Coordinates of C-alpha atoms in Angstrom, one line a residue:
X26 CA -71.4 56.6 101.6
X27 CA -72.4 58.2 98.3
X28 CA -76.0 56.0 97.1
X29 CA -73.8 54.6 94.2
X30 CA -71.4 53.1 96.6
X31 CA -74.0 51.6 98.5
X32 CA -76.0 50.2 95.8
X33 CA -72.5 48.1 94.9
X34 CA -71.5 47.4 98.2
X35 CA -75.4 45.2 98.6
X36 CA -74.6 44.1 94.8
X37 CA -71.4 41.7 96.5
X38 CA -71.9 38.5 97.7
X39 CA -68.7 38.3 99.6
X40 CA -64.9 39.3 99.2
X41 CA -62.6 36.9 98.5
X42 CA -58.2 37.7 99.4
X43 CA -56.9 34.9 97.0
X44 CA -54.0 32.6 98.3
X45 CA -50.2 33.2 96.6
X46 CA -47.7 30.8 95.9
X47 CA -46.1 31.2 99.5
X48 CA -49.5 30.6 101.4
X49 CA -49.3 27.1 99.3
X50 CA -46.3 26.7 100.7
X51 CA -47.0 27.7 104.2
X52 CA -50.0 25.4 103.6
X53 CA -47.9 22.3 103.1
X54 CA -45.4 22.8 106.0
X55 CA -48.4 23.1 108.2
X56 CA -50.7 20.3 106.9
X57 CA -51.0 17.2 109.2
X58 CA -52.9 14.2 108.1
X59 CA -55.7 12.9 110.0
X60 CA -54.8 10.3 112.5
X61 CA -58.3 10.0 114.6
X62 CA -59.7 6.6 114.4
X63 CA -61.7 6.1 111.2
X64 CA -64.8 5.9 113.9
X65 CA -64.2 9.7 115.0
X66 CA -63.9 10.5 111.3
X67 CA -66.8 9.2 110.4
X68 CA -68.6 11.1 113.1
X69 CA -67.3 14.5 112.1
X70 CA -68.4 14.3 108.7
X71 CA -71.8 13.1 109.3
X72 CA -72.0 15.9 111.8
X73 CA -71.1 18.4 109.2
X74 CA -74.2 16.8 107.1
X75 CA -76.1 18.2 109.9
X76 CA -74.4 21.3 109.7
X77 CA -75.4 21.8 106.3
X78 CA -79.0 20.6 106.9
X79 CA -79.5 23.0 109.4
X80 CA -78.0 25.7 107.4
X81 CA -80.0 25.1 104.7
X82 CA -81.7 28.7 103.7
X83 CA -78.5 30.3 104.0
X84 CA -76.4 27.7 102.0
X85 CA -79.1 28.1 99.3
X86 CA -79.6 31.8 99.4
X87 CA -75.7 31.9 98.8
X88 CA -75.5 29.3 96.1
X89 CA -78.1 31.6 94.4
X90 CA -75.8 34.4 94.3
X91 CA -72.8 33.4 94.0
X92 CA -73.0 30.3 91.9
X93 CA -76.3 31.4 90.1
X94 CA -78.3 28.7 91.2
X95 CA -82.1 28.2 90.7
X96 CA -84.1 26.9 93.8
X97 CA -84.0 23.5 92.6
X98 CA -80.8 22.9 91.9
X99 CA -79.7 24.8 95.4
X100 CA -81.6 21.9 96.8
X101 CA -79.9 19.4 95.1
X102 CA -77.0 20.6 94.9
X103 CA -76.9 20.6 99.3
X104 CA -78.5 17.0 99.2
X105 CA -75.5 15.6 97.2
X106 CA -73.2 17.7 99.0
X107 CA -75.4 15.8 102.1
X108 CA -75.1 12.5 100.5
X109 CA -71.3 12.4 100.1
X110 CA -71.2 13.3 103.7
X111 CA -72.8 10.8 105.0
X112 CA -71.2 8.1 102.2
X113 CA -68.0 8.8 103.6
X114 CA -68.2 8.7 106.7
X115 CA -70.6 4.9 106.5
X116 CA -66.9 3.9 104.5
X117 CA -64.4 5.0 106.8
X118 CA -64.7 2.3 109.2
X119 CA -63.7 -0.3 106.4
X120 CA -61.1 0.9 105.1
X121 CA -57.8 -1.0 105.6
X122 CA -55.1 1.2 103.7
X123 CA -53.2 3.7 105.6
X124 CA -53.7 7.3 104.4
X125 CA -51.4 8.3 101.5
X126 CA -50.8 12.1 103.7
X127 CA -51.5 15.0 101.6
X128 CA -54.6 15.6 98.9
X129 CA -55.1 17.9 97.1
X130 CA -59.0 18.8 96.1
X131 CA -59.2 21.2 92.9
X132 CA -62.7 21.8 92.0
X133 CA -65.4 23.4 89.5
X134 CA -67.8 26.1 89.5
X135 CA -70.9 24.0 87.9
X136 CA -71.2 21.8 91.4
X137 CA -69.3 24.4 93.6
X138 CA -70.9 22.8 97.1
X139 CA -71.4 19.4 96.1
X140 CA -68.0 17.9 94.3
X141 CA -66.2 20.3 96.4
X142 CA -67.3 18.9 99.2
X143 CA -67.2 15.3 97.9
X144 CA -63.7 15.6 97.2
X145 CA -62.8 17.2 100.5
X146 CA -64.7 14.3 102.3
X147 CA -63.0 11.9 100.7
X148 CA -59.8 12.5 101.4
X149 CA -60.7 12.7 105.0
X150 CA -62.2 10.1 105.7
X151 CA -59.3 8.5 104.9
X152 CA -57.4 10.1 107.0
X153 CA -55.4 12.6 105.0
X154 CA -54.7 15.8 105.2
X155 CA -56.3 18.5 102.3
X156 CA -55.5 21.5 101.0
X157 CA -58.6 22.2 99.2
X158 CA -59.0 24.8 96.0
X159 CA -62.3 25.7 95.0
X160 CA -63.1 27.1 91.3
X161 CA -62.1 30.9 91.1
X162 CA -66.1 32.0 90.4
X163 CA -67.5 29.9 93.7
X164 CA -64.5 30.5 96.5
X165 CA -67.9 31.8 98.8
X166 CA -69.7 28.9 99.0
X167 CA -66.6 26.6 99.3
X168 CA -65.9 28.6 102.2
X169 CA -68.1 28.1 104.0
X170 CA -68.4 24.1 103.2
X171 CA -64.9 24.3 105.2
X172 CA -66.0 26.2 108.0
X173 CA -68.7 23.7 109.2
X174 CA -66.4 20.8 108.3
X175 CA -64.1 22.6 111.0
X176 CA -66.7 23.6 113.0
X177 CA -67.9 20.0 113.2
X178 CA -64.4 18.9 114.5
X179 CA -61.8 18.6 111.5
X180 CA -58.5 20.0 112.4
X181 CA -57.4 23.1 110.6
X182 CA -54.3 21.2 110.1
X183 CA -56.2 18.6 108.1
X184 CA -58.2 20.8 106.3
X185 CA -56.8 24.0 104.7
X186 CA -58.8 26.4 102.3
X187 CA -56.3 28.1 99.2
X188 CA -59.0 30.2 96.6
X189 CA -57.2 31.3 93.6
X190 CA -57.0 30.8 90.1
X191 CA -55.2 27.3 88.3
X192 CA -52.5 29.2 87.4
X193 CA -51.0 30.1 90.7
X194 CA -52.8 27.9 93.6
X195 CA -53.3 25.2 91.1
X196 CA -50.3 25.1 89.7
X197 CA -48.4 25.4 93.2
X198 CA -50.4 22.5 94.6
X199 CA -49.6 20.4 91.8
X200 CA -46.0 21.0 91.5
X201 CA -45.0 20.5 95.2
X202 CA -43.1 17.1 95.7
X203 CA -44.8 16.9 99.1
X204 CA -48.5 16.2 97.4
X205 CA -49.6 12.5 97.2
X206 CA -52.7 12.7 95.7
X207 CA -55.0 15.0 93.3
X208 CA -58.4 15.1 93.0
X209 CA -59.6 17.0 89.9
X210 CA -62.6 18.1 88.2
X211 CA -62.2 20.2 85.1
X212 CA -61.1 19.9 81.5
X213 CA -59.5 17.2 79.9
X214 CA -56.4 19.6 78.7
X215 CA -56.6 21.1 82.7
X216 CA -56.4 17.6 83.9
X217 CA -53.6 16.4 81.5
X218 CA -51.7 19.6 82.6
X219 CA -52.1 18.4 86.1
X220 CA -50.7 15.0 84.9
X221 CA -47.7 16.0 83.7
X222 CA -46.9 18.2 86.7
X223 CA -47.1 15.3 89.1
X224 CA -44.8 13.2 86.7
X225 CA -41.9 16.0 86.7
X226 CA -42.6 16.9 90.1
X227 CA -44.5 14.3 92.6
X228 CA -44.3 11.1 90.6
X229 CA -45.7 8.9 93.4
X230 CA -49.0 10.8 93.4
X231 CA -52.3 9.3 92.7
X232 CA -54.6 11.7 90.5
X233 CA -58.2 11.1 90.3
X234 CA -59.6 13.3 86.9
X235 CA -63.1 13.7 86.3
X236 CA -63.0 15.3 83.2
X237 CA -65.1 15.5 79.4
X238 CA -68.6 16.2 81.1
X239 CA -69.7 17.7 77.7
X240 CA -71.4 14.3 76.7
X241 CA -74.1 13.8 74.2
X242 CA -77.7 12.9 75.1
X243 CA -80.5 11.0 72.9
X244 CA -84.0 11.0 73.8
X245 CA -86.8 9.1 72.2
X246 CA -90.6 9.1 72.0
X247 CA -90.4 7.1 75.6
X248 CA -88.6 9.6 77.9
X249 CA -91.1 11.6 80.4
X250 CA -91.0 15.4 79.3
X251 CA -91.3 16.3 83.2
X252 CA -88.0 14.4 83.8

C-alpha cells in the first residue's frame, strides 16, 4: 500500500453498502412482528442497556468519529440512549393494545445513538416489527445500536437495519402499503412529505413527527452560566 492510501484507509471510520429499493422490499416480506410476551421484551431491551454500558469506550470513541461528538455529549448521548432502554422495557408489561405490525424508525444525525435507538425501542416493546433507517451521515453508530439489540435477543426478523438516503430507503419505507406506523425525526417539510405518502399509499398508518427543533431561547440575569 502506497503511504497515501494508508493514511486514508486509518482516516475511515467505517464503510457503509446502502440498502436499494428491492432490499426494502425484501425487508418487508421478511419482517415478523414480535410476539414474545411483553415480560421477555422487556428483558431484552434492558439487556441491551447493558450492552451499551459495557460498551461504553467503544460506543463513544465511535460517536466521536463518526457523529463528531465531544466527550460530553458521547456520554449523554449513550445515557439517553440508556434511559429509553430501560423506559421501554419498565412500559411493556402494561400495555394492553395489540401491536399495530410494522414500524418504521427514520432518524437524524444530531442524536444518531439516542432517538435512533428510542425509536427502535419503542416500537418493540410493543411488539412490532421495525425496519429501522438511520440518518445518511451516522449509519455506523446506528449499526451497531442494532447489533446489540440482536445480540441481546431481538429477532432479526423483528429488527432490520436499511442505511440510505430519504430519497430511496425513505421514500420506499414510506410508500409501502404494508407499513403501519412511522416514527420520524427531521424537518417539518421531510415530515409533511412523509404525511402525504402514507395518505396515497398506507392510509391506516400512525406517524409520529418530531419535527421544528430550531426553537428560540431567552435567558435572563438568573440563569447559571455553567448550565
Amino acid at each position: 500500500l502506497s503511504p497515501a492510501f494508508a493514511r486514508s484507509r486509518k482516516a475511515e471510520a467505517g464503510l457503509v453498502c446502502h440498502a436499494t429499493a428491492a432490499d426494502v422490499a425484501a425487508a418487508f416480506d421478511a419482517a415478523m412482528a414480535w410476539d414474545a410476551p411483553a415480560e421477555v421484551r422487556a428483558a431484552v431491551l434492558n439487556r441491551t442497556a447493558d450492552l451499551l454500558e459495557a460498551r461504553e469506550g467503544e460506543i463513544l470513541a465511535l460517536l466521536a468519529r463518526e457523529a463528531g461528538k465531544t466527550l460530553g455529549d458521547a456520554i449523554s448521548e449513550l445515557r439517553a440512549a440508556v434511559d429509553f432502554l430501560r423506559y421501554y422495557a419498565g412500559e411493556a408489561p402494561a400495555l394492553q393494545a395489540p401491536a399495530r405490525g410494522i414500524f418504521a424508525g427514520i432518524s437524524p444525525w444530531n442524536f444518531p445513538l439516542a432517538i435512533f435507538t428510542g425509536q427502535v425501542a419503542a416500537a418493540l416493546a410493543a411488539g412490532n416489527a421495525v425496519l429501522a433507517k438511520p440518518a445518511g451521515q451516522t449509519p455506523l453508530i446506528a449499526h451497531l445500536a442494532v447489533t446489540l439489540l440482536h445480540e441481546a435477543g431481538v429477532p432479526r426478523a423483528a429488527l432490520q437495519f436499511l442505511p440510505g438516503d430519504g430519497r430511496s430507503v425513505g421514500a420506499a419505507l414510506t410508500a409501502d402499503p404494508r407499513v403501519k406506523g412511522v416514527a420520524f425525526t427531521g424537518s417539518t417539510a421531510t415530515a409533511l412529505g412523509i404525511r402525504k405518502s402514507l395518505s396515497l399509499h398506507a392510509p391506516e398508518a400512525v406517524l409520529i413527527a418530531e419535527t421544528g427543533g430550531l426553537n428560540a431561547m431567552i435567558v435572563d440575569s438568573t440563569a447559571l452560566p455553567e448550565q
